[in-house]
XYZ file of C-alpha atoms in Angstrom:
103
model
C -3.700 19.668 -11.072
C -0.724 20.262 -13.412
C 2.032 17.854 -13.296
C 5.709 18.599 -13.714
C 8.288 16.480 -15.491
C 9.470 15.119 -12.112
C 5.832 14.156 -11.253
C 5.661 12.215 -14.488
C 8.513 10.002 -13.212
C 6.586 8.999 -10.172
C 5.258 5.512 -9.804
C 1.713 5.070 -8.605
C 0.800 1.746 -7.037
C -2.694 0.622 -6.197
C -3.507 -2.488 -4.243
C -6.789 -4.192 -3.439
C -6.903 -6.640 -0.625
C -9.634 -8.894 0.573
C -8.917 -10.465 3.924
C -10.043 -13.772 5.178
C -13.382 -13.681 7.096
C -12.789 -12.732 10.710
C -9.394 -11.102 10.031
C -10.678 -7.550 9.438
C -9.743 -6.123 12.768
C -6.308 -7.828 12.869
C -5.407 -6.619 9.433
C -6.689 -3.110 10.133
C -4.504 -2.992 13.272
C -1.457 -4.122 11.362
C -2.067 -1.505 8.695
C -2.466 1.227 11.246
C 0.992 0.328 12.591
C 2.470 0.038 9.130
C 1.052 3.188 7.548
C 2.987 5.929 9.359
C 6.261 4.011 8.884
C 5.599 3.815 5.131
C 4.636 7.466 4.963
C 8.020 8.486 6.460
C 10.043 6.676 3.824
C 12.120 9.217 1.790
C 10.860 7.956 -1.588
C 7.172 7.946 -0.618
C 5.281 10.975 -1.934
C 1.788 9.807 -0.854
C 0.604 6.650 0.948
C -2.973 6.018 1.960
C -4.850 2.871 3.040
C -8.616 2.720 3.014
C -11.068 0.209 4.448
C -14.420 -0.296 2.605
C -17.240 0.817 4.885
C -19.799 -1.494 3.355
C -17.468 -4.437 2.952
C -14.890 -4.293 5.808
C -12.948 -7.223 4.500
C -11.841 -5.052 1.592
C -8.841 -2.589 1.687
C -7.611 -0.209 -0.951
C -4.048 1.211 -1.091
C -3.057 4.340 -2.931
C 0.696 4.828 -3.109
C 2.880 7.350 -4.894
C 6.630 6.787 -5.019
C 9.426 9.008 -6.374
C 10.115 6.292 -8.945
C 10.660 2.554 -9.461
C 13.761 2.554 -7.298
C 11.818 4.091 -4.309
C 9.141 1.350 -4.745
C 11.862 -1.326 -4.746
C 13.399 0.221 -1.580
C 9.966 0.275 0.105
C 9.620 -3.449 -0.403
C 12.988 -4.050 1.328
C 12.190 -2.095 4.548
C 11.874 -3.976 7.835
C 8.261 -2.749 8.356
C 7.230 -4.074 4.894
C 8.890 -7.404 5.408
C 7.690 -7.862 9.006
C 4.213 -6.360 8.951
C 3.038 -6.857 5.324
C 4.798 -9.970 4.151
C 5.193 -11.669 7.569
C 1.842 -10.856 9.219
C -0.787 -9.384 6.888
C -0.381 -11.276 3.649
C -1.029 -14.668 5.248
C -4.451 -13.271 6.398
C -5.495 -12.421 2.806
C -8.005 -14.212 0.557
C -7.007 -11.953 -2.432
C -4.380 -9.452 -3.306
C -4.165 -7.410 -6.563
C -1.629 -4.685 -7.365
C -1.324 -2.358 -10.328
C 1.200 0.202 -11.355
C 0.534 3.525 -13.038
C 2.207 6.761 -14.198
C 0.822 10.307 -14.142
C -0.128 11.583 -17.596
């Protein structure tokens, strides 16, 4: 896939979550509610959440934002604050995030 100069400005965020034992279904339900709301944000180019089939306590996020400002705006949305920060994060044993750029 060839990238354009605009694509090179995109910010890619990956996140790995490990939820507390017994919280798999609750977190999956929260993420199913959250995902379509995040995908509709104007600065979101791609947003996918995956659950590990062999280890259902593990979730992987792949997110592409128009840029750093779009990512900052994403973190200020009501759905991020309410669902992710307010409900999901307290159910996690581990959370790792990384940021990337297309080359």
